[in-house]
Amino acid sequence: MKLTVLPYGRHEIDQDDIDAVVSALKSDWLTTGPLVNDFEAKIEELVGAPSVVVSSGTAALHCAYSAIGLKPGDEVITPPITFIATQATAALFGAKIRFADVQADTANIDPKKVEELINSKTKAIVAVDYAGHPVDLDELRLIADKHGIYLIEDAAHSIGSSYKGRKVGSIADLTTFSFFPTKNMTTGEGGAVSSLNSELLERVRVFSRQGLVRDPEKFKLDPHGPWHQEVHEFGLNYRLPDILCALGISQISKINKFKLARSEVFNAYSLELAGLENIKLPTLREYVDPMWHLYPIRVPAQHRKHIFEGLRAKEIGVQINYIPANMHPVFDAETNNLENLENSRNFYAEEISLPMMANYKILSADSIAYVSKTVIELVKKL
Ligand SMILES: *Cc1c(COP(=O)(O)O)cnc(C)c1O
């Protein structure tokens, strides 16, 4: 099937990925077998912390909230500029969602705004590395430690990124990843949770495997026999099958190549679109090394829809990331806090994500130049 529209994001699958999946299909395990451990070891190598693989980025967040014992009445502080899974999985534990505004340039949660929302019910700060650019982790860590709360990093965009020389995945109390096809690497559907805190990570593992405790040292009953296992807290089935771990192992072996390809796209757009009136380009802090998931430009809010439609009319599959989570009608008026959150509102009103992927066949230098040229034509006519 041929793509008629240049997509904003797409996976990069080669013959070696296909071969890896086929050989898993011919093996003795389709679901939890030896490839789960192998994939978890590869993730640990990449992110610098032990990891548990799960069936999606959403599952990863649900597991992280379960691990910290999130319960009704607790509050979590989140940014509006994210996919709703960041909030949904916390709200399903009965937690109250609080929204802290983002920084005007990075669209990442603003540590100063976080501090204002902390009270005795606050259980966690949940930060999102928007577009792949890590959040201000040192500032957030200080706040979390000062108040004795957890720092969770939703790194769905940022596997392969680093912050002040430290790998994303080894910094927050719990870091969650997504392997959805548009993300930096894919298993079709999939995700992972990483943590240097072995107790938290064990809680993630047990929750993602039906709550089944199999470690004899933890049994509360006298073991009934060799088949014994027991449940202390309910869990779900969030396992990632061996078939998909095979794809993950193959994909992660190419992560440096993907990172380079994405940074080449980033640099090409940044060069071609530099210095133009009416376009703001993504910010890069000097102490981070992002693996870019998105290339978000900003244009004057009153012209955004026109430019978006103009790009779509030229078969460029631009996207808006995101409708701010607080604007969804699922939140009551007090929570959605529409009067405030000015930076989030402005960012959303201006943002357009240009095509970004590690696929040279689809997003070639020529296609990048075509996108830039089309953007420039539309903006010059304003
Ligand atoms: C993609 C994404 C998720 C959810 O991941 P899935 O694998 O699609 O479930 C969560 N948070 C953010 C910021 C995302 O971009």
Coordinates of C-alpha atoms and ligand atoms in Angstrom, one line a residue:
M1 CA 0.0 0.0 0.0
K2 CA 1.4 3.4 -1.0
L3 CA 1.2 6.4 1.3
T4 CA -0.3 9.3 -0.6
V5 CA 0.3 11.7 2.3
L6 CA 3.7 12.2 3.9
P7 CA 3.0 11.1 7.5
Y8 CA 4.0 13.2 10.5
G9 CA 5.6 10.1 12.0
R10 CA 6.2 6.5 10.9
H11 CA 8.1 3.4 12.0
E12 CA 11.2 2.2 10.3
I13 CA 11.1 -1.6 9.7
D14 CA 13.8 -3.5 7.8
Q15 CA 14.3 -7.1 6.8
D16 CA 16.2 -7.8 10.0
D17 CA 13.2 -6.8 12.1
I18 CA 10.9 -9.1 10.0
D19 CA 13.4 -12.0 10.4
A20 CA 13.5 -11.5 14.2
V21 CA 9.7 -11.7 14.5
V22 CA 9.5 -14.7 12.2
S23 CA 12.1 -16.6 14.2
A24 CA 10.1 -15.8 17.4
L25 CA 7.0 -17.2 15.8
K26 CA 8.9 -20.4 15.0
S27 CA 10.2 -20.7 18.6
D28 CA 8.6 -22.5 21.6
W29 CA 7.3 -19.2 23.1
L30 CA 4.8 -16.7 21.7
T31 CA 4.3 -14.8 24.9
T32 CA 6.5 -14.7 28.0
G33 CA 9.6 -16.6 27.1
P34 CA 13.4 -15.8 27.0
L35 CA 13.0 -12.7 24.8
V36 CA 11.3 -10.7 27.6
N37 CA 14.5 -10.9 29.7
D38 CA 16.7 -10.2 26.7
F39 CA 14.7 -7.1 25.7
E40 CA 14.6 -5.8 29.3
A41 CA 18.4 -6.2 29.5
K42 CA 18.8 -4.2 26.3
I43 CA 16.6 -1.4 27.6
E44 CA 18.5 -1.3 30.8
E45 CA 21.7 -0.9 28.8
L46 CA 20.2 2.0 26.9
V47 CA 18.5 3.9 29.7
G48 CA 20.8 3.1 32.6
A49 CA 18.3 1.4 34.9
P50 CA 16.6 -2.0 35.3
S51 CA 13.3 -2.1 33.3
V52 CA 10.1 -4.1 33.0
V53 CA 8.4 -4.3 29.6
V54 CA 4.7 -3.9 29.3
S55 CA 2.0 -3.9 26.5
S56 CA 1.9 -0.1 25.9
G57 CA 3.0 3.3 27.1
T58 CA -0.4 3.7 28.8
A59 CA 0.1 0.4 30.6
A60 CA 3.5 1.6 31.7
L61 CA 2.0 4.7 33.3
H62 CA -0.8 2.6 35.0
C63 CA 1.9 0.4 36.4
A64 CA 4.0 3.3 37.6
Y65 CA 1.0 4.8 39.5
S66 CA 0.2 1.4 40.9
A67 CA 3.8 1.1 42.2
I68 CA 3.6 4.3 44.2
G69 CA 0.3 3.1 45.7
L70 CA -1.8 5.9 44.2
K71 CA -5.2 6.0 45.8
P72 CA -8.5 8.0 45.9
G73 CA -7.9 11.5 47.3
D74 CA -4.2 11.7 46.3
E75 CA -3.2 14.4 43.9
V76 CA -0.8 14.3 41.0
I77 CA 0.7 17.3 39.3
T78 CA 0.9 17.0 35.5
P79 CA 1.4 19.3 32.4
P80 CA -1.4 20.0 30.0
I81 CA 0.7 19.6 26.9
T82 CA 0.7 15.8 26.7
F83 CA -1.3 12.8 25.5
I84 CA -4.3 12.1 27.9
A85 CA -2.8 8.8 29.0
T86 CA -0.6 10.7 31.4
Q87 CA -3.7 11.7 33.3
A88 CA -6.2 9.0 32.5
T89 CA -4.2 6.2 34.2
A90 CA -3.9 8.3 37.4
A91 CA -7.5 9.4 37.4
L92 CA -8.5 5.7 37.2
F93 CA -7.0 5.1 40.6
G94 CA -9.2 7.9 42.0
A95 CA -6.5 10.5 42.1
K96 CA -7.2 14.2 41.5
I97 CA -5.4 15.6 38.5
R98 CA -3.7 19.0 39.0
F99 CA -2.4 21.0 36.0
A100 CA 0.8 23.0 36.2
D101 CA 1.6 25.3 33.3
V102 CA 4.4 24.6 30.9
Q103 CA 7.4 26.8 30.0
A104 CA 6.6 29.0 27.0
D105 CA 9.6 27.7 24.9
T106 CA 10.0 24.0 25.6
A107 CA 6.4 23.2 26.5
N108 CA 7.7 21.1 29.4
I109 CA 6.2 21.4 32.9
D110 CA 7.5 24.5 34.7
P111 CA 9.1 23.6 38.0
K112 CA 8.0 27.0 39.5
K113 CA 4.4 26.3 38.7
V114 CA 4.7 22.8 40.2
E115 CA 5.8 24.1 43.6
E116 CA 2.7 26.3 43.8
L117 CA 0.3 23.3 43.6
I118 CA 1.9 21.1 46.2
N119 CA -0.1 20.3 49.4
S120 CA -0.4 17.5 51.9
K121 CA -2.4 15.4 49.4
T122 CA 0.2 15.6 46.6
K123 CA 1.7 12.1 45.8
A124 CA 3.7 12.7 42.6
I125 CA 4.9 15.1 40.0
V126 CA 4.5 13.6 36.6
A127 CA 6.7 15.3 33.9
V128 CA 6.6 14.7 30.2
D129 CA 9.6 15.1 27.9
Y130 CA 7.7 16.9 25.2
A131 CA 9.0 16.2 21.7
G132 CA 11.9 14.3 23.2
H133 CA 13.5 17.3 25.1
P134 CA 14.0 16.3 28.7
V135 CA 12.3 18.3 31.4
D136 CA 14.2 20.3 34.1
L137 CA 14.9 17.1 36.1
D138 CA 17.2 18.7 38.7
E139 CA 14.7 21.3 39.7
L140 CA 11.9 18.8 39.8
R141 CA 14.0 16.4 41.9
L142 CA 14.7 19.1 44.4
I143 CA 11.0 19.9 44.8
A144 CA 10.0 16.2 45.0
D145 CA 12.7 15.5 47.7
K146 CA 11.8 18.6 49.7
H147 CA 8.2 17.5 49.9
G148 CA 8.8 13.7 50.1
I149 CA 6.8 13.0 46.9
Y150 CA 7.6 10.9 43.8
L151 CA 8.9 12.1 40.5
I152 CA 7.6 10.2 37.5
E153 CA 8.9 10.9 34.0
D154 CA 6.6 10.1 31.1
A155 CA 9.3 9.6 28.5
A156 CA 7.1 8.3 25.8
H157 CA 8.8 10.8 23.5
S158 CA 12.3 10.6 24.8
I159 CA 13.9 7.1 24.9
G160 CA 17.5 7.7 23.8
S161 CA 17.6 11.3 25.2
S162 CA 19.9 12.4 27.9
Y163 CA 20.0 15.2 30.5
K164 CA 23.3 16.7 31.8
G165 CA 25.1 13.5 30.6
R166 CA 22.6 11.2 32.4
K167 CA 20.3 8.9 30.5
V168 CA 16.6 9.4 30.5
G169 CA 15.3 6.4 32.5
S170 CA 17.9 6.6 35.2
I171 CA 16.9 9.9 36.8
A172 CA 13.3 10.0 38.0
D173 CA 11.9 7.5 40.5
L174 CA 10.0 5.8 37.7
T175 CA 10.3 6.5 34.0
T176 CA 7.8 5.2 31.4
F177 CA 8.3 4.6 27.7
S178 CA 6.1 3.9 24.7
F179 CA 6.9 1.8 21.7
F180 CA 3.9 2.9 19.6
P181 CA 4.9 3.1 15.8
T182 CA 5.4 6.8 15.7
K183 CA 7.7 6.9 18.7
N184 CA 11.5 6.7 18.6
M185 CA 11.5 2.9 18.3
T186 CA 8.6 0.4 18.0
T187 CA 7.2 -3.0 19.0
G188 CA 3.8 -2.2 17.3
E189 CA 2.2 -1.7 20.7
G190 CA 4.5 -1.8 23.7
G191 CA 6.1 0.1 26.6
A192 CA 8.4 -0.2 29.5
V193 CA 9.0 1.2 33.0
S194 CA 12.5 1.8 34.3
S195 CA 13.7 2.5 37.9
L196 CA 16.8 2.3 40.0
N197 CA 14.5 1.7 43.0
S198 CA 14.2 -2.2 43.0
E199 CA 11.2 -2.2 45.3
L200 CA 9.2 0.1 43.0
L201 CA 10.2 -1.8 40.0
E202 CA 9.1 -5.1 41.6
R203 CA 5.7 -3.6 42.3
V204 CA 5.5 -2.7 38.6
R205 CA 6.4 -6.2 37.6
V206 CA 3.8 -7.8 39.9
F207 CA 1.0 -5.4 38.9
S208 CA 1.7 -6.0 35.2
R209 CA 1.6 -9.8 35.7
Q210 CA -1.9 -10.2 37.3
G211 CA -0.6 -9.4 40.8
L212 CA 0.9 -12.9 41.1
V213 CA 3.6 -13.2 43.8
R214 CA 5.9 -16.1 43.0
D215 CA 8.8 -15.3 45.4
P216 CA 8.6 -17.9 48.2
E217 CA 10.2 -15.3 50.6
K218 CA 7.2 -13.1 50.2
F219 CA 4.5 -15.7 50.7
K220 CA 1.9 -15.1 53.3
L221 CA 0.4 -18.6 53.2
D222 CA 2.2 -21.9 53.8
P223 CA 3.0 -22.9 50.2
H224 CA 0.5 -25.6 49.0
G225 CA 3.1 -27.2 46.8
P226 CA 5.4 -26.5 43.8
W227 CA 2.5 -24.8 42.0
H228 CA 2.0 -22.2 44.7
Q229 CA 1.6 -18.5 43.9
E230 CA -0.6 -15.9 45.6
V231 CA -2.1 -12.5 45.1
H232 CA -1.6 -9.7 47.7
E233 CA -2.9 -6.8 45.5
F234 CA -4.9 -7.1 42.3
G235 CA -3.0 -6.6 39.0
L236 CA -3.7 -6.8 35.3
N237 CA -2.3 -8.5 32.3
Y238 CA 0.1 -6.0 30.7
R239 CA 2.7 -8.5 29.5
L240 CA 4.6 -7.9 26.3
P241 CA 4.7 -11.0 24.2
D242 CA 7.9 -12.6 23.0
I243 CA 6.9 -11.9 19.4
L244 CA 7.0 -8.2 20.1
C245 CA 10.1 -8.4 22.3
A246 CA 11.8 -9.9 19.3
L247 CA 10.9 -6.8 17.3
G248 CA 12.0 -4.6 20.2
I249 CA 15.4 -6.2 20.5
S250 CA 16.0 -5.7 16.8
Q251 CA 14.8 -2.1 16.9
I252 CA 16.8 -1.1 20.0
S253 CA 20.0 -2.4 18.3
K254 CA 19.5 0.4 15.7
I255 CA 18.6 3.2 18.2
N256 CA 21.8 5.2 17.5
K257 CA 21.1 5.1 13.8
F258 CA 17.5 6.3 14.5
K259 CA 18.7 9.1 16.8
L260 CA 21.2 10.3 14.1
A261 CA 18.5 10.2 11.4
R262 CA 16.1 12.2 13.6
S263 CA 18.7 14.8 14.5
E264 CA 19.5 15.2 10.8
V265 CA 15.8 15.9 10.1
F266 CA 15.8 18.3 13.1
N267 CA 18.9 20.1 11.8
A268 CA 17.6 20.3 8.2
Y269 CA 14.3 21.9 9.2
S270 CA 16.1 24.3 11.6
L271 CA 18.4 25.4 8.8
E272 CA 15.8 25.7 6.2
L273 CA 13.3 27.6 8.4
A274 CA 15.8 29.8 10.3
G275 CA 15.3 33.5 10.6
L276 CA 11.8 33.6 9.2
E277 CA 9.3 36.1 10.6
N278 CA 6.1 34.4 11.9
I279 CA 7.8 31.0 12.7
K280 CA 9.2 29.9 16.0
L281 CA 11.4 26.9 16.0
P282 CA 11.9 24.3 18.8
T283 CA 14.1 25.3 21.7
L284 CA 17.2 23.3 22.7
R285 CA 18.7 23.8 26.1
E286 CA 22.5 23.3 26.0
Y287 CA 22.6 20.7 28.8
V288 CA 20.3 18.2 27.0
D289 CA 20.9 15.8 24.2
P290 CA 17.4 14.9 22.9
M291 CA 16.4 12.1 20.6
W292 CA 13.8 14.1 18.7
H293 CA 10.3 12.6 18.5
L294 CA 8.6 15.7 17.1
Y295 CA 9.5 18.8 15.2
P296 CA 7.0 21.3 16.6
I297 CA 7.0 24.7 15.0
R298 CA 4.8 27.6 16.1
V299 CA 3.0 30.1 13.8
P300 CA 0.7 33.0 14.7
A301 CA -2.4 31.6 16.4
Q302 CA -4.8 33.4 14.1
H303 CA -3.2 31.7 11.1
R304 CA -2.5 28.3 12.5
K305 CA -5.6 26.6 11.1
H306 CA -5.0 28.1 7.6
I307 CA -1.4 26.9 7.6
F308 CA -2.3 23.5 8.9
E309 CA -4.9 23.0 6.2
G310 CA -2.5 24.4 3.6
L311 CA 0.1 21.8 4.5
R312 CA -2.5 19.0 4.5
A313 CA -3.7 20.2 1.1
K314 CA -0.1 19.7 -0.2
E315 CA -0.2 16.1 1.2
I316 CA 1.9 16.9 4.2
G317 CA 0.5 14.9 7.1
V318 CA 1.1 17.5 9.8
Q319 CA -0.3 17.0 13.3
I320 CA -1.1 19.1 16.4
N321 CA 0.5 17.8 19.6
Y322 CA -1.6 18.3 21.7
I323 CA -5.1 19.5 22.5
P324 CA -4.2 20.4 26.1
A325 CA -5.3 17.6 28.4
N326 CA -7.1 20.0 30.7
M327 CA -9.4 21.1 27.9
H328 CA -11.0 17.6 27.6
P329 CA -14.6 17.7 28.9
V330 CA -13.8 14.7 31.2
F331 CA -12.4 17.3 33.7
D332 CA -14.7 19.5 35.8
A333 CA -14.3 23.3 35.5
E334 CA -12.2 23.6 38.7
T335 CA -9.7 21.0 37.4
N336 CA -9.6 22.1 33.8
N337 CA -8.6 25.6 35.1
L338 CA -9.1 27.2 31.7
E339 CA -8.5 30.7 33.0
N340 CA -4.9 29.9 33.9
L341 CA -2.3 27.8 32.1
E342 CA -1.6 30.6 29.7
N343 CA 1.6 29.2 28.2
S344 CA -0.1 25.9 27.5
R345 CA -3.0 27.6 25.8
N346 CA -0.8 29.8 23.7
F347 CA 1.5 26.9 22.7
Y348 CA -1.5 24.8 21.6
A349 CA -2.9 27.7 19.6
E350 CA 0.3 28.1 17.6
E351 CA 1.7 24.6 17.3
I352 CA 2.1 22.4 14.2
S353 CA 4.2 19.2 14.2
L354 CA 6.1 18.7 10.9
P355 CA 6.9 15.2 9.7
M356 CA 9.6 13.6 11.8
M357 CA 10.8 10.0 11.5
A358 CA 14.0 8.0 11.1
N359 CA 12.9 6.8 7.6
Y360 CA 15.1 8.1 4.8
K361 CA 13.0 6.5 2.2
I362 CA 9.9 8.4 3.2
L363 CA 11.4 11.5 4.8
S364 CA 14.3 12.1 2.4
A365 CA 16.3 15.3 2.1
D366 CA 14.0 16.1 -0.8
S367 CA 10.8 15.6 1.2
I368 CA 12.2 17.7 4.1
A369 CA 13.0 20.5 1.6
Y370 CA 9.5 20.2 0.1
V371 CA 7.9 20.5 3.6
S372 CA 10.1 23.6 4.4
K373 CA 9.4 25.2 1.1
T374 CA 5.6 24.7 1.5
V375 CA 5.7 26.1 5.1
I376 CA 7.7 29.2 3.9
E377 CA 5.3 29.8 1.0
L378 CA 2.3 29.7 3.3
V379 CA 3.9 31.9 6.0
K380 CA 5.2 34.5 3.5
K381 CA 1.6 35.0 2.2
L382 CA 0.3 36.0 5.6
Ligands
LIG1 C1 2.2 7.9 23.2 C2 2.1 8.5 24.5 C3 1.6 7.8 25.6 C4 0.9 6.5 25.5 O1 1.6 5.5 24.9 P1 0.9 4.3 24.2 O2 2.0 3.3 23.9 O3 0.2 4.8 22.9 O4 -0.1 3.7 25.1 C5 1.7 8.4 26.9 N1 2.2 9.6 27.0 C6 2.7 10.3 26.0 C7 3.3 11.7 26.2 C8 2.6 9.8 24.7 O5 3.1 10.5 23.7

